């Protein structure tokens, strides 16, 4: 049964067979051809048997492996390599059909390659996932043909491999150098912060002029001398990245939802924040606040953020901003920078949530990131020829104008905003964070 399941007749065999059938038809008209046709049938049968022997006498005709990264990067091209070793003593033609995960909907995958005797070849292809989660690869099917090309023998390797798809760690590496950019621009004025926070540095002996309120009585009793706590200005600030995973983030762009763009940007920006010696934290919200990672500066913080972002799931419900406001007031006591990834299409949509955004901005520095509709840009820039196209262009310009009104409305209440295209999201978010840090307005 294994032999029958692995044997496939090639197209060349059927072409020859079709020719033989045609010659049999001609033999009815020209009987002298009859014996010659049977001789060709005998030759075909002999070559078919020889082809079977060539491919099946060797138990391990080829060896093959699929080489993949441990995890895929969402929204990026991920390389998949296939290596094939030919153990036959003759050149072979291989047809590779890899059973790619169903999420890619690839139904015509095929790679053809000639491999010389006892040689090894590598080939590959790229995959671009557009959603996080587990991706299951099926069989790596390789069909081998001898130089006779009458049949193919199927070999199967690497059955049922699973690879998780994480937020875009490729972008994380791409923007890594931004953490070391000073981003100092001429004309930016440093703003003095009112009040400051202190963190403990060391215990030292009291000298004249030290603040008596910092006396450490336990250390004083042990040393039998006045000891004081020494503090320094706390340089690191808390930065929280809040992701709206509600209905407004469902809109797709280039295969990815706005939510996945926000998740990819959050991962990259968290890395920049930590390398700038600030504390990075994240959370998401829709009906409730979840996927929380408190702002810390630990070495394991990036791995914790990556795993949390991987597990962000949503049904795209209507987001509850009142619950967001209450949760921030309850759990974030120190003044922090809060970068909110969301989307507003109309002023009415903003006005419903504005009281909660104003409440957050009273205690924290709030940056609201929302998206411009790229399809509207295409309509606006398109040449109009009909009345319907003119009407569509006017409506598109109205919606784009309303986006700018939203940004101005937020600015009135001291709320920073970024209106960006999805493809520019990560870069714009990083630049905004670096600008805020360079100006010292937190």
Short mmCIF file of C-alpha atoms in Angstrom, two decimals:
data_model
loop_
_atom_site.label_atom_id
_atom_site.label_comp_id
_atom_site.label_asym_id
_atom_site.label_seq_id
_atom_site.Cartn_x
_atom_site.Cartn_y
_atom_site.Cartn_z
CA UNK A 1 0.00 0.00 0.00
CA UNK A 2 2.88 2.40 0.78
CA UNK A 3 4.27 1.76 -2.68
CA UNK A 4 0.95 2.54 -4.39
CA UNK A 5 0.32 5.67 -2.27
CA UNK A 6 3.73 7.13 -3.05
CA UNK A 7 3.71 6.44 -6.83
CA UNK A 8 2.38 9.11 -9.19
CA UNK A 9 2.25 9.07 -13.00
CA UNK A 10 3.72 12.21 -14.55
CA UNK A 11 2.18 14.28 -17.32
CA UNK A 12 4.88 13.05 -19.71
CA UNK A 13 3.59 9.47 -19.32
CA UNK A 14 0.08 10.55 -20.25
CA UNK A 15 1.34 12.53 -23.25
CA UNK A 16 3.10 9.39 -24.55
CA UNK A 17 0.01 7.29 -23.81
CA UNK A 18 -2.18 9.77 -25.66
CA UNK A 19 0.16 9.53 -28.64
CA UNK A 20 -0.04 5.73 -28.58
CA UNK A 21 -3.85 5.88 -28.55
CA UNK A 22 -3.70 8.18 -31.56
CA UNK A 23 -1.41 5.75 -33.38
CA UNK A 24 -3.85 2.87 -32.63
CA UNK A 25 -6.59 4.93 -34.27
CA UNK A 26 -4.35 5.48 -37.29
CA UNK A 27 -3.60 1.70 -37.38
CA UNK A 28 -7.26 1.06 -38.24
CA UNK A 29 -6.70 3.12 -41.38
CA UNK A 30 -3.13 1.94 -42.03
CA UNK A 31 -2.87 -1.67 -40.73
CA UNK A 32 0.89 -1.72 -41.33
CA UNK A 33 1.30 0.53 -38.27
CA UNK A 34 -0.35 -1.97 -35.92
CA UNK A 35 2.73 -4.03 -35.00
CA UNK A 36 4.85 -0.88 -34.66
CA UNK A 37 2.39 0.60 -32.18
CA UNK A 38 2.54 -2.53 -30.00
CA UNK A 39 6.32 -2.30 -30.06
CA UNK A 40 6.07 1.27 -28.72
CA UNK A 41 3.72 0.02 -25.97
CA UNK A 42 6.32 -2.60 -25.03
CA UNK A 43 9.06 0.05 -24.95
CA UNK A 44 6.89 2.32 -22.76
CA UNK A 45 6.17 -0.55 -20.36
CA UNK A 46 9.88 -1.37 -20.16
CA UNK A 47 10.87 2.21 -19.44
CA UNK A 48 8.05 2.48 -16.88
CA UNK A 49 9.34 -0.60 -15.03
CA UNK A 50 12.90 0.75 -15.24
CA UNK A 51 11.78 4.12 -13.87
CA UNK A 52 10.07 2.41 -10.92
CA UNK A 53 13.21 0.41 -10.18
CA UNK A 54 15.41 3.50 -10.33
CA UNK A 55 13.28 5.42 -7.84
CA UNK A 56 12.30 2.61 -5.44
CA UNK A 57 15.46 0.49 -5.11
CA UNK A 58 16.95 3.12 -2.79
CA UNK A 59 15.15 3.21 0.59
CA UNK A 60 16.35 6.70 1.44
CA UNK A 61 16.43 8.36 -1.94
CA UNK A 62 16.43 11.86 -0.47
CA UNK A 63 16.56 13.67 2.85
CA UNK A 64 14.74 16.96 3.36
CA UNK A 65 14.11 19.44 6.13
CA UNK A 66 12.06 22.58 6.61
CA UNK A 67 13.97 25.25 8.51
CA UNK A 68 11.82 27.92 10.18
CA UNK A 69 12.34 30.58 12.83
CA UNK A 70 11.17 29.72 16.34
CA UNK A 71 8.43 32.31 15.94
CA UNK A 72 7.00 34.38 13.10
CA UNK A 73 6.88 38.18 13.12
CA UNK A 74 3.38 39.52 12.48
CA UNK A 75 3.07 41.78 9.44
CA UNK A 76 6.61 41.07 8.20
CA UNK A 77 8.17 38.75 5.64
CA UNK A 78 9.50 35.66 7.42
CA UNK A 79 11.91 33.34 5.55
CA UNK A 80 11.27 29.59 5.37
CA UNK A 81 14.16 27.45 4.05
CA UNK A 82 13.97 23.93 2.60
CA UNK A 83 17.11 21.81 2.23
CA UNK A 84 17.15 18.60 0.11
CA UNK A 85 19.96 16.02 -0.06
CA UNK A 86 19.99 13.70 -3.11
CA UNK A 87 21.22 10.17 -2.31
CA UNK A 88 20.53 8.85 -5.80
CA UNK A 89 23.41 8.18 -8.20
CA UNK A 90 21.71 10.26 -10.91
CA UNK A 91 20.25 13.73 -11.27
CA UNK A 92 16.66 14.17 -10.16
CA UNK A 93 13.88 16.68 -10.69
CA UNK A 94 12.05 17.54 -7.47
CA UNK A 95 8.69 19.24 -7.09
CA UNK A 96 8.22 20.66 -3.59
CA UNK A 97 4.67 21.14 -2.29
CA UNK A 98 4.68 22.47 1.26
CA UNK A 99 1.41 22.37 3.20
CA UNK A 100 1.37 25.99 4.37
CA UNK A 101 -0.94 27.02 7.28
CA UNK A 102 -4.51 27.69 6.22
CA UNK A 103 -4.30 31.32 7.40
CA UNK A 104 -2.30 32.19 4.27
CA UNK A 105 -4.85 30.64 1.88
CA UNK A 106 -2.08 29.57 -0.53
CA UNK A 107 -3.44 26.81 -2.80
CA UNK A 108 -0.92 26.83 -5.66
CA UNK A 109 2.39 26.46 -3.84
CA UNK A 110 5.03 24.66 -5.90
CA UNK A 111 8.83 24.78 -6.29
CA UNK A 112 10.65 22.91 -9.08
CA UNK A 113 14.37 22.18 -8.79
CA UNK A 114 16.97 19.99 -10.50
CA UNK A 115 19.44 18.38 -8.09
CA UNK A 116 22.61 16.66 -9.26
CA UNK A 117 23.67 13.20 -8.05
CA UNK A 118 24.73 13.13 -4.37
CA UNK A 119 24.30 16.90 -4.14
CA UNK A 120 22.45 19.10 -1.66
CA UNK A 121 20.31 22.10 -2.57
CA UNK A 122 18.56 24.79 -0.58
CA UNK A 123 15.47 26.74 -1.59
CA UNK A 124 13.07 28.97 0.24
CA UNK A 125 10.09 31.26 0.31
CA UNK A 126 8.69 34.07 2.46
CA UNK A 127 5.51 34.17 4.53
CA UNK A 128 3.77 37.31 5.78
CA UNK A 129 1.30 36.52 8.59
CA UNK A 130 -1.40 39.10 9.29
CA UNK A 131 -2.71 37.85 12.64
CA UNK A 132 -1.18 36.62 15.86
CA UNK A 133 -1.61 33.04 17.04
CA UNK A 134 -0.51 29.50 16.27
CA UNK A 135 0.28 28.50 12.68
CA UNK A 136 0.34 24.79 11.84
CA UNK A 137 2.37 23.48 8.91
CA UNK A 138 1.34 20.14 7.39
CA UNK A 139 3.52 17.74 5.40
CA UNK A 140 6.54 18.76 3.40
CA UNK A 141 5.77 16.79 0.22
CA UNK A 142 8.58 16.21 -2.27
CA UNK A 143 7.90 14.46 -5.58
CA UNK A 144 11.06 13.00 -7.15
CA UNK A 145 11.43 12.15 -10.85
CA UNK A 146 14.30 10.36 -12.57
CA UNK A 147 15.69 11.47 -15.96
CA UNK A 148 13.02 9.26 -17.60
CA UNK A 149 10.29 11.49 -16.07
CA UNK A 150 7.53 8.90 -16.42
CA UNK A 151 6.66 8.63 -12.72
CA UNK A 152 7.24 10.50 -9.45
CA UNK A 153 7.91 9.08 -6.02
CA UNK A 154 6.50 11.07 -3.12
CA UNK A 155 8.53 11.59 0.05
CA UNK A 156 6.96 13.16 3.15
CA UNK A 157 8.86 15.05 5.85
CA UNK A 158 8.32 17.37 8.88
CA UNK A 159 4.70 16.55 9.55
CA UNK A 160 2.61 18.88 11.76
CA UNK A 161 4.98 21.65 12.84
CA UNK A 162 3.54 24.54 14.87
CA UNK A 163 5.04 28.03 14.88
CA UNK A 164 3.59 30.89 16.97
CA UNK A 165 3.21 34.33 15.41
CA UNK A 166 4.23 37.15 17.75
CA UNK A 167 3.94 40.93 17.41
CA UNK A 168 6.50 42.34 15.02
CA UNK A 169 9.88 41.72 16.67
CA UNK A 170 11.51 42.40 13.29
CA UNK A 171 10.35 46.03 13.58
CA UNK A 172 11.72 46.02 17.12
CA UNK A 173 15.22 45.34 15.76
CA UNK A 174 14.71 47.80 12.91
CA UNK A 175 13.96 50.72 15.24
CA UNK A 176 16.42 49.69 17.96
CA UNK A 177 18.82 52.54 17.22
CA UNK A 178 16.13 55.13 17.94
CA UNK A 179 16.74 54.55 21.64
CA UNK A 180 20.22 56.00 21.25
CA UNK A 181 19.11 59.02 19.25
CA UNK A 182 19.22 62.29 21.17
CA UNK A 183 16.53 63.73 18.90
CA UNK A 184 17.64 67.21 19.90
CA UNK A 185 16.09 69.79 17.61
CA UNK A 186 17.04 73.44 17.50
CA UNK A 187 14.39 75.65 19.06
CA UNK A 188 13.15 73.05 21.58
CA UNK A 189 13.20 74.58 25.04
CA UNK A 190 13.65 72.51 28.14
CA UNK A 191 10.74 73.08 30.51
CA UNK A 192 11.34 73.06 34.25
CA UNK A 193 9.15 70.52 36.00
CA UNK A 194 7.26 71.67 39.07
CA UNK A 195 7.95 69.23 41.86
CA UNK A 196 10.08 66.14 41.56
CA UNK A 197 10.25 62.57 42.76
CA UNK A 198 13.11 61.14 44.78
CA UNK A 199 14.56 57.65 44.91
CA UNK A 200 16.88 56.21 47.58
CA UNK A 201 20.61 56.18 46.76
CA UNK A 202 22.57 55.37 49.96
CA UNK A 203 22.97 55.86 53.74
CA UNK A 204 25.80 58.18 54.76
CA UNK A 205 27.12 59.94 57.85
CA UNK A 206 25.49 63.21 58.77
CA UNK A 207 27.38 66.38 57.94
CA UNK A 208 26.38 69.93 58.76
CA UNK A 209 23.82 71.15 56.28
CA UNK A 210 22.09 67.80 55.69
CA UNK A 211 18.32 67.79 56.03
CA UNK A 212 17.46 66.53 59.52
CA UNK A 213 14.22 65.08 58.13
CA UNK A 214 16.29 62.41 56.34
CA UNK A 215 17.83 61.00 59.53
CA UNK A 216 17.82 57.20 59.59
CA UNK A 217 17.31 56.30 63.26
CA UNK A 218 17.91 52.56 62.87
CA UNK A 219 21.26 53.12 61.15
CA UNK A 220 22.09 55.81 63.73
CA UNK A 221 21.49 53.36 66.59
CA UNK A 222 23.70 50.69 64.99
CA UNK A 223 26.57 53.04 64.17
CA UNK A 224 26.23 55.18 67.31
CA UNK A 225 26.54 58.19 64.99
CA UNK A 226 24.08 60.29 63.07
CA UNK A 227 23.26 58.66 59.72
CA UNK A 228 21.05 60.11 57.01
CA UNK A 229 19.35 58.73 53.91
CA UNK A 230 20.68 60.22 50.69
CA UNK A 231 18.28 60.57 47.78
CA UNK A 232 18.66 61.55 44.14
CA UNK A 233 16.27 62.83 41.54
CA UNK A 234 14.47 59.96 39.95
CA UNK A 235 15.50 60.03 36.30
CA UNK A 236 13.21 57.33 35.01
CA UNK A 237 9.57 58.13 34.26
CA UNK A 238 6.64 55.76 33.99
CA UNK A 239 5.24 55.37 30.47
CA UNK A 240 2.07 53.36 29.87
CA UNK A 241 0.94 52.27 26.42
CA UNK A 242 -2.84 51.75 26.37
CA UNK A 243 -4.39 49.85 23.46
CA UNK A 244 -8.04 50.27 22.58
CA UNK A 245 -9.10 46.84 21.30
CA UNK A 246 -12.70 47.82 20.65
CA UNK A 247 -14.78 48.08 17.50
CA UNK A 248 -12.98 51.16 16.14
CA UNK A 249 -9.71 49.17 15.85
CA UNK A 250 -11.12 46.49 13.57
CA UNK A 251 -10.53 48.41 10.33
CA UNK A 252 -7.95 46.64 8.09
CA UNK A 253 -5.00 48.18 6.27
CA UNK A 254 -2.71 46.11 4.02
CA UNK A 255 -3.98 42.88 5.59
CA UNK A 256 -3.48 43.88 9.25
CA UNK A 257 -6.12 45.36 11.54
CA UNK A 258 -5.47 48.69 13.26
CA UNK A 259 -5.30 46.69 16.50
CA UNK A 260 -2.33 44.66 15.22
CA UNK A 261 -0.61 47.83 14.01
CA UNK A 262 -1.04 49.25 17.53
CA UNK A 263 0.32 46.05 19.10
CA UNK A 264 3.38 46.04 16.82
CA UNK A 265 4.02 49.71 17.60
CA UNK A 266 3.62 49.07 21.35
CA UNK A 267 6.29 46.38 21.28
CA UNK A 268 8.80 48.60 19.47
CA UNK A 269 8.06 51.69 21.56
CA UNK A 270 8.35 49.71 24.81
CA UNK A 271 11.85 48.68 23.79
CA UNK A 272 12.83 52.29 23.07
CA UNK A 273 11.34 53.43 26.41
CA UNK A 274 13.32 50.86 28.40
CA UNK A 275 16.56 51.67 26.60
CA UNK A 276 15.95 55.33 27.42
CA UNK A 277 15.97 54.25 31.10
CA UNK A 278 12.26 54.87 31.57
CA UNK A 279 9.71 52.41 32.94
CA UNK A 280 7.47 50.78 30.34
CA UNK A 281 4.04 49.35 31.05
CA UNK A 282 1.08 48.31 28.90
CA UNK A 283 -2.59 47.45 29.12
CA UNK A 284 -5.52 47.01 26.77
CA UNK A 285 -9.21 47.76 27.19
CA UNK A 286 -12.63 47.40 25.60
CA UNK A 287 -15.40 46.36 27.98
CA UNK A 288 -12.80 46.09 30.73
CA UNK A 289 -9.11 46.75 31.29
CA UNK A 290 -6.87 43.68 30.90
CA UNK A 291 -3.51 42.43 29.57
CA UNK A 292 -1.83 44.62 32.18
CA UNK A 293 1.92 44.89 32.69
CA UNK A 294 2.85 47.46 35.33
CA UNK A 295 5.56 49.95 34.41
CA UNK A 296 8.94 48.58 35.47
CA UNK A 297 12.56 48.80 34.32
CA UNK A 298 13.55 45.17 34.90
CA UNK A 299 15.62 43.07 32.52
CA UNK A 300 12.73 40.68 31.93
CA UNK A 301 10.24 43.47 31.16
CA UNK A 302 10.47 43.18 27.35
CA UNK A 303 9.83 39.43 27.40
CA UNK A 304 6.86 39.98 29.70
CA UNK A 305 5.45 42.66 27.38
CA UNK A 306 6.00 40.46 24.30
CA UNK A 307 4.14 37.51 25.85
CA UNK A 308 1.30 39.76 27.00
CA UNK A 309 0.88 41.37 23.57
CA UNK A 310 0.86 37.91 21.96
CA UNK A 311 -2.15 37.00 24.10
CA UNK A 312 -4.23 40.13 23.37
CA UNK A 313 -7.56 38.90 22.03
CA UNK A 314 -10.77 40.77 21.31
CA UNK A 315 -14.29 40.48 19.92
CA UNK A 316 -14.19 44.17 18.94
CA UNK A 317 -16.90 45.29 21.35
CA UNK A 318 -17.70 48.95 22.05
CA UNK A 319 -14.94 50.35 24.29
CA UNK A 320 -15.84 51.60 27.78
CA UNK A 321 -13.80 54.77 28.41
CA UNK A 322 -15.42 55.34 31.79
CA UNK A 323 -13.93 52.08 33.02
CA UNK A 324 -10.57 53.09 31.53
CA UNK A 325 -10.67 56.38 33.46
CA UNK A 326 -11.55 54.67 36.76
CA UNK A 327 -8.87 52.00 36.30
CA UNK A 328 -6.12 54.57 35.57
CA UNK A 329 -7.16 56.67 38.57
CA UNK A 330 -7.09 53.60 40.81
CA UNK A 331 -3.91 51.86 39.59
CA UNK A 332 -1.58 54.61 38.30
CA UNK A 333 -0.90 56.93 41.23
CA UNK A 334 2.31 58.60 40.00
CA UNK A 335 2.10 61.14 37.18
CA UNK A 336 2.93 59.20 34.02
CA UNK A 337 3.00 59.49 30.27
CA UNK A 338 0.02 57.58 28.85
CA UNK A 339 0.06 56.89 25.11
CA UNK A 340 -3.39 55.78 23.97
CA UNK A 341 -3.81 53.89 20.70
CA UNK A 342 -7.39 54.35 19.51
CA UNK A 343 -9.35 55.76 16.58
CA UNK A 344 -11.96 58.48 16.16
CA UNK A 345 -13.77 58.94 12.87
CA UNK A 346 -16.09 61.82 13.81
CA UNK A 347 -16.37 64.65 16.33
CA UNK A 348 -19.42 62.94 17.81
CA UNK A 349 -17.28 59.89 18.53
CA UNK A 350 -14.72 62.07 20.29
CA UNK A 351 -17.29 64.09 22.26
CA UNK A 352 -18.71 60.92 23.82
CA UNK A 353 -15.31 60.05 25.26
CA UNK A 354 -13.86 63.54 25.79
CA UNK A 355 -14.91 63.92 29.47
CA UNK A 356 -12.94 60.76 30.35
CA UNK A 357 -9.91 61.83 28.31
CA UNK A 358 -9.95 65.23 30.06
CA UNK A 359 -10.12 63.46 33.42
CA UNK A 360 -7.07 61.34 32.58
CA UNK A 361 -5.16 64.40 31.30
CA UNK A 362 -5.63 66.19 34.65
CA UNK A 363 -3.34 63.71 36.41
CA UNK A 364 -1.17 62.44 33.58
CA UNK A 365 0.39 63.54 30.32
CA UNK A 366 -1.92 61.99 27.72
CA UNK A 367 -1.07 61.36 24.06
CA UNK A 368 -3.91 60.11 21.86
CA UNK A 369 -2.90 58.32 18.66
CA UNK A 370 -5.58 57.91 16.00
CA UNK A 371 -5.52 57.04 12.32
CA UNK A 372 -6.15 58.81 9.06
CA UNK A 373 -8.16 56.84 6.52
CA UNK A 374 -5.81 56.05 3.64
CA UNK A 375 -8.69 55.17 1.32
CA UNK A 376 -10.06 58.69 1.77
CA UNK A 377 -6.66 60.08 0.75
CA UNK A 378 -6.83 58.08 -2.46
CA UNK A 379 -10.32 59.46 -3.23
CA UNK A 380 -9.22 63.03 -2.51
CA UNK A 381 -6.12 62.77 -4.74
CA UNK A 382 -7.99 61.00 -7.55
CA UNK A 383 -8.96 63.01 -10.64
CA UNK A 384 -12.75 63.42 -10.86
CA UNK A 385 -14.64 62.91 -14.12
CA UNK A 386 -18.24 62.38 -13.04
CA UNK A 387 -20.69 64.06 -10.65
CA UNK A 388 -20.66 60.96 -8.44
CA UNK A 389 -16.84 61.14 -8.13
CA UNK A 390 -17.06 64.86 -7.24
CA UNK A 391 -19.65 64.03 -4.58
CA UNK A 392 -17.42 61.23 -3.18
CA UNK A 393 -14.43 63.60 -3.10
CA UNK A 394 -16.36 66.28 -1.18
CA UNK A 395 -17.52 63.73 1.42
CA UNK A 396 -13.96 62.36 1.76
CA UNK A 397 -12.57 65.89 2.29
CA UNK A 398 -15.24 66.49 4.95
CA UNK A 399 -14.18 63.39 6.88
CA UNK A 400 -10.49 64.30 6.60
CA UNK A 401 -11.25 67.83 7.84
CA UNK A 402 -13.11 66.34 10.79
CA UNK A 403 -9.99 64.33 11.69
CA UNK A 404 -8.03 67.60 11.92
CA UNK A 405 -10.80 69.12 14.03
CA UNK A 406 -10.46 66.19 16.44
CA UNK A 407 -6.73 66.91 16.83
CA UNK A 408 -7.44 70.62 17.49
CA UNK A 409 -10.18 69.77 20.01
CA UNK A 410 -7.80 67.55 21.98
CA UNK A 411 -5.15 70.27 21.95
CA UNK A 412 -7.61 72.72 23.57
CA UNK A 413 -7.61 70.58 26.71
CA UNK A 414 -3.85 69.99 26.87
CA UNK A 415 -4.07 66.53 25.29
CA UNK A 416 -1.33 65.73 22.79
CA UNK A 417 -2.35 63.86 19.66
CA UNK A 418 -0.87 62.05 16.66
CA UNK A 419 -2.87 61.71 13.46
CA UNK A 420 -1.01 59.11 11.43
CA UNK A 421 -1.29 56.51 8.71
CA UNK A 422 -0.95 52.88 9.86
CA UNK A 423 2.30 52.40 7.94
CA UNK A 424 3.87 55.40 9.75
CA UNK A 425 2.46 54.58 13.18
CA UNK A 426 5.60 53.18 14.83
CA UNK A 427 7.90 55.92 13.61
CA UNK A 428 5.48 58.72 14.57
CA UNK A 429 4.92 57.23 18.03
CA UNK A 430 8.67 56.95 18.70
CA UNK A 431 9.29 60.51 17.53
CA UNK A 432 6.52 61.84 19.78
CA UNK A 433 7.93 60.03 22.82
CA UNK A 434 11.46 61.28 22.11
CA UNK A 435 10.14 64.83 21.63
CA UNK A 436 8.32 64.75 24.98
CA UNK A 437 11.41 63.36 26.69
CA UNK A 438 13.75 65.93 25.12
CA UNK A 439 11.47 68.81 26.13
CA UNK A 440 11.12 67.49 29.68
CA UNK A 441 7.38 68.21 29.84
CA UNK A 442 6.45 65.08 31.74
#
